[in-house]
Tab-separated table of C-alpha atoms in Angstrom:
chain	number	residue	atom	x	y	z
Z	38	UNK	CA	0.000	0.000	0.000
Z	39	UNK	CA	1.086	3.555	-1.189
Z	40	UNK	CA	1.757	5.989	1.722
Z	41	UNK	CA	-0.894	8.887	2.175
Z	42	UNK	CA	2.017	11.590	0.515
Z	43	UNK	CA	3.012	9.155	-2.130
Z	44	UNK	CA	1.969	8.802	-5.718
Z	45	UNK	CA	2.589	6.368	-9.045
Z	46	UNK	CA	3.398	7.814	-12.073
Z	47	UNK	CA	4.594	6.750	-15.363
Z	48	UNK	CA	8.052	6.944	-16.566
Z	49	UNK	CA	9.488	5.313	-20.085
Z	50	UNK	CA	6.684	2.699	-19.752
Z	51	UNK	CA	7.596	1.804	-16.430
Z	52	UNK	CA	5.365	2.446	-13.426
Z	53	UNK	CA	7.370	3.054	-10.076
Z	54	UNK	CA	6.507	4.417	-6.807
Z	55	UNK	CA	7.843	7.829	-5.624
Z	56	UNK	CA	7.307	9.355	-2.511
Z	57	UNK	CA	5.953	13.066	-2.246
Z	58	UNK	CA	5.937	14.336	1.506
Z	59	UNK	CA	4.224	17.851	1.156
Z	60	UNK	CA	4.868	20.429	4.090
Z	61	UNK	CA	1.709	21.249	5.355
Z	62	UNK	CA	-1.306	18.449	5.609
Z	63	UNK	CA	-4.661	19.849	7.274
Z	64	UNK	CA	-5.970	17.949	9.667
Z	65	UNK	CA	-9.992	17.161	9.834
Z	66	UNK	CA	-11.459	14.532	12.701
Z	67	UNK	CA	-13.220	12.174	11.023
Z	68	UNK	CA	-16.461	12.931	13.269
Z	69	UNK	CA	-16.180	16.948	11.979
Z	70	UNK	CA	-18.491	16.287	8.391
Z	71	UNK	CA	-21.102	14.665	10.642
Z	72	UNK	CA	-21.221	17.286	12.830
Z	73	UNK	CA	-21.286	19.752	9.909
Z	74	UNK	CA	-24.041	17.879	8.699
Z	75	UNK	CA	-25.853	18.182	11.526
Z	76	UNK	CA	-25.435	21.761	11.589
Z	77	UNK	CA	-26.581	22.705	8.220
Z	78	UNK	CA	-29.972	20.222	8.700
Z	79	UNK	CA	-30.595	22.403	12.199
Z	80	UNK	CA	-30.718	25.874	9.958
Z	81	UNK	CA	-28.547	27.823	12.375
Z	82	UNK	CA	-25.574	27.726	10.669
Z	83	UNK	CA	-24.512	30.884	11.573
Z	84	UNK	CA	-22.953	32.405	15.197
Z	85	UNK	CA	-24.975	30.435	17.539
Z	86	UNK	CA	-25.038	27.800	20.398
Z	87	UNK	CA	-21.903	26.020	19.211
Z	88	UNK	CA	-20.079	29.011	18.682
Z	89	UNK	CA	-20.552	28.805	22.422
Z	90	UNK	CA	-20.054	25.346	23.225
Z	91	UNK	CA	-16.691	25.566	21.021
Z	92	UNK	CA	-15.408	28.263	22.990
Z	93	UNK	CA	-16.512	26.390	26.371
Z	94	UNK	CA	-14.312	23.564	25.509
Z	95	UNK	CA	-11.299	25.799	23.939
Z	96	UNK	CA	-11.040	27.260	27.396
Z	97	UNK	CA	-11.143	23.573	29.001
Z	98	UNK	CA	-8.416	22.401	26.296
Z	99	UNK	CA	-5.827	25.240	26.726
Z	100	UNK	CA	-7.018	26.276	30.291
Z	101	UNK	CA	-6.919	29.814	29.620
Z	102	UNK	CA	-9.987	32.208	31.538
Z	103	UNK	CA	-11.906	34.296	29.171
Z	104	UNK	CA	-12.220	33.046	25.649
Z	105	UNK	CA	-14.103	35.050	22.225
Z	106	UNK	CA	-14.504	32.944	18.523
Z	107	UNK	CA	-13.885	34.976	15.632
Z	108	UNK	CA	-13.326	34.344	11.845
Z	109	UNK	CA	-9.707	34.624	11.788
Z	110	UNK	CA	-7.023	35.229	13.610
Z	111	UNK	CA	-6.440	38.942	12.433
Z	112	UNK	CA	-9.834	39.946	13.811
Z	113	UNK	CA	-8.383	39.010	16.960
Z	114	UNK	CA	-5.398	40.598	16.786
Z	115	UNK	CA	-7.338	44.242	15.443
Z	116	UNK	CA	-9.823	43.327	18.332
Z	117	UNK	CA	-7.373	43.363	21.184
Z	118	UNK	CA	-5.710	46.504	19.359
Z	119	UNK	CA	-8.623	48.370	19.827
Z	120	UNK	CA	-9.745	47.139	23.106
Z	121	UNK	CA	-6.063	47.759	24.216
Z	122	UNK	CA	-6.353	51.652	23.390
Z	123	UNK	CA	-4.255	51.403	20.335
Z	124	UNK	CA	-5.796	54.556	18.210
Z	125	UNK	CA	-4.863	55.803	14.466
Z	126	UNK	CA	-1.183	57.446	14.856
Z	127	UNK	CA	-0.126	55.309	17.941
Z	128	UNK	CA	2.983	52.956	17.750
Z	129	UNK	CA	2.691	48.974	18.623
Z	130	UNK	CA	6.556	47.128	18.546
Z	131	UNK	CA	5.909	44.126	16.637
Z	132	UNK	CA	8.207	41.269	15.005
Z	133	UNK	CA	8.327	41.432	11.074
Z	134	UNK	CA	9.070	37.734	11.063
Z	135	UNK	CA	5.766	36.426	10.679
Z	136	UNK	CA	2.837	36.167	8.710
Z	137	UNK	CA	1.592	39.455	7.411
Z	138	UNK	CA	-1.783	38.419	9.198
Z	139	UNK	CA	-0.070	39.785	12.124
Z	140	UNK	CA	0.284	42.955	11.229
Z	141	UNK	CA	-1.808	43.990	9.161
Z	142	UNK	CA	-4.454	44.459	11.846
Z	143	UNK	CA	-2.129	47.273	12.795
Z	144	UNK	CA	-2.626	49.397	9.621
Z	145	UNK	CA	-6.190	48.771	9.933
Z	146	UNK	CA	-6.203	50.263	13.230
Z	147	UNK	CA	-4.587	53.074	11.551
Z	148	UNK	CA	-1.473	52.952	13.428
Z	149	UNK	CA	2.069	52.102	12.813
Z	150	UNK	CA	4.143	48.999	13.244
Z	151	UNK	CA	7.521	49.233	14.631
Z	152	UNK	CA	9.505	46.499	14.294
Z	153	UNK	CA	11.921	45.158	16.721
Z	154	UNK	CA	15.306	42.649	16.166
Z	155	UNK	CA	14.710	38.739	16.410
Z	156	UNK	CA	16.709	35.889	18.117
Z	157	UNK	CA	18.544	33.633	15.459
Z	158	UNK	CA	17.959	30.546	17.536
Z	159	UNK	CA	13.898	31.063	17.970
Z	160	UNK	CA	13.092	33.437	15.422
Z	161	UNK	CA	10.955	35.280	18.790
Z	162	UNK	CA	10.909	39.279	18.883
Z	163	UNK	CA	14.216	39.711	21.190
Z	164	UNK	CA	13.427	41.589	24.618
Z	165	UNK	CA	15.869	43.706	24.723
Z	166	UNK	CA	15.537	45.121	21.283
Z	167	UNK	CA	11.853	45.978	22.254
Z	168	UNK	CA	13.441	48.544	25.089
Z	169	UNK	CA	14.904	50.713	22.262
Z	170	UNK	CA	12.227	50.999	20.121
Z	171	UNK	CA	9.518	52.842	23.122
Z	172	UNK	CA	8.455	56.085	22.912
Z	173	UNK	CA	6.133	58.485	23.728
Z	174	UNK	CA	3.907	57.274	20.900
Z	175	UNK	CA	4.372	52.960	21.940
Z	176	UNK	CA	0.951	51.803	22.737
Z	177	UNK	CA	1.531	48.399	22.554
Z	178	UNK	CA	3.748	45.409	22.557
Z	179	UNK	CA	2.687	42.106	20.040
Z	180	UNK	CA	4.597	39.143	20.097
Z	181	UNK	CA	4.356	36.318	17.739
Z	182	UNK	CA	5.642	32.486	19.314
Z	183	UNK	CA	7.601	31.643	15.628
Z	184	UNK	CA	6.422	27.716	15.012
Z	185	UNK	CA	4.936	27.624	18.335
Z	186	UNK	CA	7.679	27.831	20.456
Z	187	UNK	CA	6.939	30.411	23.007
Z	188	UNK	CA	8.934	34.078	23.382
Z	189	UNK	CA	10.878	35.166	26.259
Z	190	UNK	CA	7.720	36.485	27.949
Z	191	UNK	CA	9.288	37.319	31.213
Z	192	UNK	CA	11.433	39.508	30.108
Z	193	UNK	CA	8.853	41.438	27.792
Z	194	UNK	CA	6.409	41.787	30.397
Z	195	UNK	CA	9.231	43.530	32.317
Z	196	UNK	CA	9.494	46.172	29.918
Z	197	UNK	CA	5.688	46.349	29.242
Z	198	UNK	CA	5.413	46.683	32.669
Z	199	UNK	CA	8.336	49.222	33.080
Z	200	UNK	CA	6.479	51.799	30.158
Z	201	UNK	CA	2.481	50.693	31.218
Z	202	UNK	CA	1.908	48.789	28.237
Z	203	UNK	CA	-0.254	46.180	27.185
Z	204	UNK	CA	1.124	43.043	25.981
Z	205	UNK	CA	-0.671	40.934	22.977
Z	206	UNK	CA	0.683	37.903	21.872
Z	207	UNK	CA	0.460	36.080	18.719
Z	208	UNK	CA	-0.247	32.038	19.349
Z	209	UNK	CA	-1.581	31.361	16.170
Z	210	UNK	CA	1.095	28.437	15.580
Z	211	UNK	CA	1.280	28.403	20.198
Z	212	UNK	CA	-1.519	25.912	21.126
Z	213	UNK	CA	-1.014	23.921	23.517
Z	214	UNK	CA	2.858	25.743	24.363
Z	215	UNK	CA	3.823	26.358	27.665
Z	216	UNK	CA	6.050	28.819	29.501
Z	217	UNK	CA	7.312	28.492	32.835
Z	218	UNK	CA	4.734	26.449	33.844
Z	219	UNK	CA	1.807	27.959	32.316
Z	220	UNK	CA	-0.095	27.503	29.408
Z	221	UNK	CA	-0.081	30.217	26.684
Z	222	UNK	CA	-2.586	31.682	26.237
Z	223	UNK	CA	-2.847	32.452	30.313
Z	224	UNK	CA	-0.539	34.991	30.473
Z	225	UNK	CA	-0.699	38.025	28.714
Z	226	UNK	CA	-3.932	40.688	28.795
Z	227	UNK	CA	-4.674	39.119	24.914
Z	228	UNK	CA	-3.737	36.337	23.318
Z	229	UNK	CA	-4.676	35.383	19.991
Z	230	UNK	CA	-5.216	32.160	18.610
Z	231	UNK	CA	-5.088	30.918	14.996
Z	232	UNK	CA	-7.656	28.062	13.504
Z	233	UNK	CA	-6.172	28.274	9.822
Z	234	UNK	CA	-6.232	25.448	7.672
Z	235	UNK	CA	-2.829	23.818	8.773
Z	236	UNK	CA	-3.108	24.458	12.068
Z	237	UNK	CA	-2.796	22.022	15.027
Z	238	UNK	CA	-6.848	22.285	15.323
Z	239	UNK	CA	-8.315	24.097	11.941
Z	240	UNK	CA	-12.082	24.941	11.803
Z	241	UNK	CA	-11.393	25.910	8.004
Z	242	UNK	CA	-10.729	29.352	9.074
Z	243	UNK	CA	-11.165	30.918	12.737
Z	244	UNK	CA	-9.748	32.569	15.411
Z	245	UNK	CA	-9.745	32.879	19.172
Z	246	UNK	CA	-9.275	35.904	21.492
Z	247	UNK	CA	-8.212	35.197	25.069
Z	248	UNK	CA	-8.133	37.799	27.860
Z	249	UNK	CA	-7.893	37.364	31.657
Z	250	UNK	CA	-9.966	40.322	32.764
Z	251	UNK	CA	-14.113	39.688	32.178
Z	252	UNK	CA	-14.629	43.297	31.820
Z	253	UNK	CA	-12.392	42.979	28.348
Z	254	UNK	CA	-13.967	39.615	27.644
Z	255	UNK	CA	-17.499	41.410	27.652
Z	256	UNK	CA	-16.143	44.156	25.019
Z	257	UNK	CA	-14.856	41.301	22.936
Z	258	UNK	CA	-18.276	39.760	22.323
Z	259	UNK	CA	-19.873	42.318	21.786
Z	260	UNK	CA	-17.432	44.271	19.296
Z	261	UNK	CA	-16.936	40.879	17.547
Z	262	UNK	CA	-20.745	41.142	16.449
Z	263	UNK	CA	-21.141	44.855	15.188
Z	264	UNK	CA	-20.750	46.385	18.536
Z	265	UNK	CA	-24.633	44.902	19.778
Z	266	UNK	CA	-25.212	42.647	23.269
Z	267	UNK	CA	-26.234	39.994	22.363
Z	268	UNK	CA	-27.117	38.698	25.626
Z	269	UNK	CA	-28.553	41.645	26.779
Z	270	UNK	CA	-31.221	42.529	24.251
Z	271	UNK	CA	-34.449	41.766	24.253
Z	272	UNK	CA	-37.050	40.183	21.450
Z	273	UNK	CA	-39.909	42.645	20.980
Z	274	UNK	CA	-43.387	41.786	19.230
Z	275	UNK	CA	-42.680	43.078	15.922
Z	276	UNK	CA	-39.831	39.865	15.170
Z	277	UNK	CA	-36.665	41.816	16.428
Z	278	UNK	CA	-35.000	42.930	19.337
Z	279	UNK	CA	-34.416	46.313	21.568
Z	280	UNK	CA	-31.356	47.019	22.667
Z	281	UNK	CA	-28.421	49.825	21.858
Z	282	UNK	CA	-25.204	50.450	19.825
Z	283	UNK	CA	-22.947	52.595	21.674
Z	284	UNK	CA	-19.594	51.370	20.928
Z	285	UNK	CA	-17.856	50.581	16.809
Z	286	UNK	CA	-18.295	46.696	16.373
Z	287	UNK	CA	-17.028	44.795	13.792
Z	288	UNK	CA	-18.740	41.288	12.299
Z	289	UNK	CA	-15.694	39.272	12.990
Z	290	UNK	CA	-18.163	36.766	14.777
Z	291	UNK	CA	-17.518	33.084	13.850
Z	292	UNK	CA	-20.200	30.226	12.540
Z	293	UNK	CA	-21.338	27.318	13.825
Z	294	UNK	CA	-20.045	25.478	10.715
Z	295	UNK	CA	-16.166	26.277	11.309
Z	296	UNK	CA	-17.058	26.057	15.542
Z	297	UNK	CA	-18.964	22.359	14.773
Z	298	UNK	CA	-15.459	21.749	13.307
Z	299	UNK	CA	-13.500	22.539	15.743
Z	300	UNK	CA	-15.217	20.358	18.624
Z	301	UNK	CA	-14.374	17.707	16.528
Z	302	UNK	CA	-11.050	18.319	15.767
Z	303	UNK	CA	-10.415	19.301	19.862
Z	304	UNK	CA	-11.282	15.635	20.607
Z	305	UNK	CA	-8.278	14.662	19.318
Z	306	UNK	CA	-5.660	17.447	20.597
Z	307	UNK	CA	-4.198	15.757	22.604
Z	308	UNK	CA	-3.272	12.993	20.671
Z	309	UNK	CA	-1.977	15.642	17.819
Z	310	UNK	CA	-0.494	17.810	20.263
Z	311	UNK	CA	1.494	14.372	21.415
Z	312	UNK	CA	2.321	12.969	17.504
Z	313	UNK	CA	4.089	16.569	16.765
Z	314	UNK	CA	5.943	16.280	19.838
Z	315	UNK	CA	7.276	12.660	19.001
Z	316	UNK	CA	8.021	13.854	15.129
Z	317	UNK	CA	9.863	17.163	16.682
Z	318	UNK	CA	12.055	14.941	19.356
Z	319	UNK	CA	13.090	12.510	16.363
Z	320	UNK	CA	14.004	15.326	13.786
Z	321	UNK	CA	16.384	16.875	16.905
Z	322	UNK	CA	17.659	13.277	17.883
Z	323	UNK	CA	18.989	12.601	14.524
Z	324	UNK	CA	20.095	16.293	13.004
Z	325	UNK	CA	21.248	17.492	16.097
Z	326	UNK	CA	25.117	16.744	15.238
Z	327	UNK	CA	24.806	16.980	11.409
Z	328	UNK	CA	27.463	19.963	9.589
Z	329	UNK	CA	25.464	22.165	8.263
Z	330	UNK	CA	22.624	22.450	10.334
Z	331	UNK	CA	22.038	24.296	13.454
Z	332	UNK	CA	18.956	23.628	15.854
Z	333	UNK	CA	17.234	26.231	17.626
Z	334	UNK	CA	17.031	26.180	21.310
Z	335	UNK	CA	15.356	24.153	23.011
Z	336	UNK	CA	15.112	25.969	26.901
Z	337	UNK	CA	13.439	23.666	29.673
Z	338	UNK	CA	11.470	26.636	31.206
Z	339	UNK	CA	8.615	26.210	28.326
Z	340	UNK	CA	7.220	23.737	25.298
Z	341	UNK	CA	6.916	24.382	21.805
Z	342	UNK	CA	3.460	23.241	20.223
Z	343	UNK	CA	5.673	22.344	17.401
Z	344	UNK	CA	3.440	23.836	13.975
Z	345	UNK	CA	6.938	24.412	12.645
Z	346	UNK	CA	9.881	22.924	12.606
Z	347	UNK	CA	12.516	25.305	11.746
Z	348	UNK	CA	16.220	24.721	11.389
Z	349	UNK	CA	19.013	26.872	10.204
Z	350	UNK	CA	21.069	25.713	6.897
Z	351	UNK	CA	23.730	25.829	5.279
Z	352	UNK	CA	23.514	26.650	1.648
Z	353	UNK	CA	19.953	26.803	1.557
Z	354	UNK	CA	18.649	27.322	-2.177
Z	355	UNK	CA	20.973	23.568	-2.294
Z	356	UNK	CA	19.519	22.507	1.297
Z	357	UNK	CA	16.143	22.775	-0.887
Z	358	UNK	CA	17.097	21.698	-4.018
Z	359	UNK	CA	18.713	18.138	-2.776
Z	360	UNK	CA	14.985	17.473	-0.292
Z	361	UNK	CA	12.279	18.327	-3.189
Z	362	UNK	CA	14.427	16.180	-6.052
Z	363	UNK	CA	13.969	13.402	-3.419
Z	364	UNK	CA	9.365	14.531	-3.227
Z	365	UNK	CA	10.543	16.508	-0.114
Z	366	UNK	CA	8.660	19.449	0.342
Z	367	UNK	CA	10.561	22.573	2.586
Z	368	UNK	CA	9.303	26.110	2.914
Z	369	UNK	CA	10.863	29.176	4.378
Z	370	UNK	CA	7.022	29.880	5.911
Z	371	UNK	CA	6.600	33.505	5.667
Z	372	UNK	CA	8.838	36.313	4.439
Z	373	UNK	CA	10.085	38.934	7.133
Z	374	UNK	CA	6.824	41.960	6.241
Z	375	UNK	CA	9.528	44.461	5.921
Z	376	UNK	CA	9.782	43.146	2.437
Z	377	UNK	CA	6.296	44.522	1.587
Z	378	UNK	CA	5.774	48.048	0.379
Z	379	UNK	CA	2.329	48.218	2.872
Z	380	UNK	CA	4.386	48.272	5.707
Z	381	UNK	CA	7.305	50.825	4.631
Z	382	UNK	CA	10.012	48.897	3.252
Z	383	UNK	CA	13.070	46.854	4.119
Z	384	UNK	CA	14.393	48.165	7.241
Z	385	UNK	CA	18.319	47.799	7.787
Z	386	UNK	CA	18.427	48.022	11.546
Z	387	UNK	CA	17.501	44.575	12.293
Z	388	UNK	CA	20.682	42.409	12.129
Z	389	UNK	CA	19.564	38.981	13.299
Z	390	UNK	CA	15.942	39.036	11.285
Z	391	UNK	CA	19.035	39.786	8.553
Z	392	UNK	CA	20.984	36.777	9.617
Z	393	UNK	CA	17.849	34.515	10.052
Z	394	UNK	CA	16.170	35.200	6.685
Z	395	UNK	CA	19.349	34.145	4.650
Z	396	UNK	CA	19.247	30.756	6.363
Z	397	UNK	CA	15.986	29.768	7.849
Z	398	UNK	CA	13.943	26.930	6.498
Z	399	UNK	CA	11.169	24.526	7.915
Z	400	UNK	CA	10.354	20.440	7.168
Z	401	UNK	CA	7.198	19.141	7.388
Z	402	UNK	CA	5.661	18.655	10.548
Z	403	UNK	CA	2.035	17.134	10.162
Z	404	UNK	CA	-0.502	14.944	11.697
Z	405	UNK	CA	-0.094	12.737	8.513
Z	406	UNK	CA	3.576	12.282	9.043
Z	407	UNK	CA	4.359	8.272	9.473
Z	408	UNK	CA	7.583	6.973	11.308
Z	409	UNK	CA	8.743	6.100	8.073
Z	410	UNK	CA	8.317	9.356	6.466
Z	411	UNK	CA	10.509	11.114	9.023
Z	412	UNK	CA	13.221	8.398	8.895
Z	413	UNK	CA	13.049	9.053	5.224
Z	414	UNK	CA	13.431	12.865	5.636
Z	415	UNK	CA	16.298	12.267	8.186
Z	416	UNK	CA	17.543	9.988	5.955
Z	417	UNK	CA	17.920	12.034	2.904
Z	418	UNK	CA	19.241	14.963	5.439
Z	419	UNK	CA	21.778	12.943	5.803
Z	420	UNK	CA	23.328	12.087	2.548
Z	421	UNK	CA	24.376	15.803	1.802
Z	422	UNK	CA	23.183	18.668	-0.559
């Protein structure tokens, strides 16, 4: 039998097997069309009771206090923006390695992203580069856990502390990390959570803001749904409801479709949580004393959730070239934003994102990852490019 990421072809009248491992591979519970099914029979398909339920479990799952569904990560991230205080002109320090759904949400706030030096061993916004960046006009710090493994938070929640601002971090690839003891997500006055399609637990698309203050939680639902209370108003006899808009909402509210989804798919974190974890451990166990390749760190104070795994290369364009002619897929993920006219250009004060961009690249790292897929991978690692 063919593995999942293989396929035949044809090749001077002879057919042979060859093996295509792609880099990303979403993940859908096999009990998630049923309960889609179920939803679309029950016509509420939109923001509803499940929405509900989905977020009651979420919270269970990752322990954090206060959780809000949304459509997509970015929602979350412009929601905590604004419910942070971050206004049109203000400043928020922000990493430009990462996906440009990170900061965008800034622009749309109409305010301006500053971005701060990396770490070459965890591609995480580096703490003491966020110090020089503050001033007057810094409203806000926003973090981003690269491939899941979480930032120095400590030491940024110093400084936020130091200058009175509010921290937001960026977990979309973080579910399920911890830091010094805690889970992420716990932490920080927002964290946002990513359910993209090739993420640990996808519902399609969808997003989840955290907070540990219920006052903020409140806000969230109700800005997340056009700025109404949902809970609060009250059906009248003409077939709507009375209640008032005092406050700018958005509709970044999520559907019952993606939410049925994702109680299916949260059935089985733990066991995917557990699979990456076995499929990160081998990668380090056998590349860990390879020439060529450096690791990043691996501290004992916190976890990765391991979306990514991330490696540093030498000659990378051949790194690449040797993997795919062998059906290896490799990606360097996302391109530092800097590169991207929206956000002003290639900056040249940020040495390490410098360093790291020149030699960063990620292997697959998937729920449909065998054991002999990733002895494969290893395997090919290992003869040389």
């Amino acid at each position: 039998m063919l593995n999942a990421c293989s396929s035949v072809s044809k090749k001077d009248g002879k057919v042979r097997t060859e093996k295509k491992i792609v880099m990303f591979y979403p993940y859908i519970s096999a009990k998630a069309s049923k309960e889609v099914e179920k939803i679309i029979k029950s016509r509420w398909i939109g923001q509803g009771q499940v929405v509900a339920e989905f977020e009651e479990k979420f919270k269970e799952v990752t322990c954090v206090p206060f959780a809000v569904a949304v459509n997509n990560v970015s929602s979350s991230i412009r929601l905590a923006l604004a419910l942070s205080g971050v206004n049109p002109g203000d400043e928020v320090i922000t990493s430009a390695q990462t996906c440009t759904a990170t900061n965008h949400p800034i622009l749309e706030q109409y305010a301006t992203p500053v971005f701060a030096d990396i770490q070459y061993l965890s591609g995480n916004i580096n703490p003491k580069d966020i110090e020089k960046r503050i001033t007057e006009k810094t409203k806000a710090i926003l973090c981003t856990h690269w491939g899941g493994y979480p930032c120095d938070l400590e030491e940024i929640h110093t400084t936020a502390k130091k200058h009175n601002l509010p921290i937001i971090e960026d977990a979309s690839d973080a579910m399920g990390a911890r830091y010094k003891g805690k889970p992420v997500g716990s932490i920080s006055p927002f964290t946002c959570f990513s359910f993209q399609a090739i993420q640990q637990i996808t519902t399609a698309e969808g997003g989840m803001l955290c907070t540990l203050e219920e006052e903020i939680f409140d806000a969230a639902q109700r800005r997340r749904w056009y700025g109404i209370d949902r809970i609060q108003r009250k059906p009248n006899v003409v077939g709507y409801f009375d209640f008032d808009v005092w406050e700018t909402g958005y509709g970044y509210h999520m559907t019952n479709i993606a939410a049925a989804i994702g109680l299916a798919n949260l059935e089985e974190f733990e066991s995917i949580k557990n699979k990456r974890q076995k499929i990160a451990k081998k990668y380090r166990e056998a590349l860990c004393k390879l020439d060529g390749i450096t690791l990043f760190e691996e501290k004992s104070d916190r976890s990765s959730a391991h979306q990514l795994f991330t490696i540093h290369v030498r000659d990378r364009e051949k790194f690449c070239q040797a993997l795919r002619s062998r059906g290896i897929e490799t990606s360097i993920v996302h391109k530092r934003n800097d590169v991207y006219t929206v956000f002003g250009g290639l900056r040249n004060d940020l040495p390490h994102l410098d360093h790291f961009t020149k030699t960063n690249i990620s292997i697959p790292l998937h729920n449909q990852l065998t054991d002999e897929d990733v002895d494969y991978i290893t395997e090919i690692i290992k003869k040389g490019w």
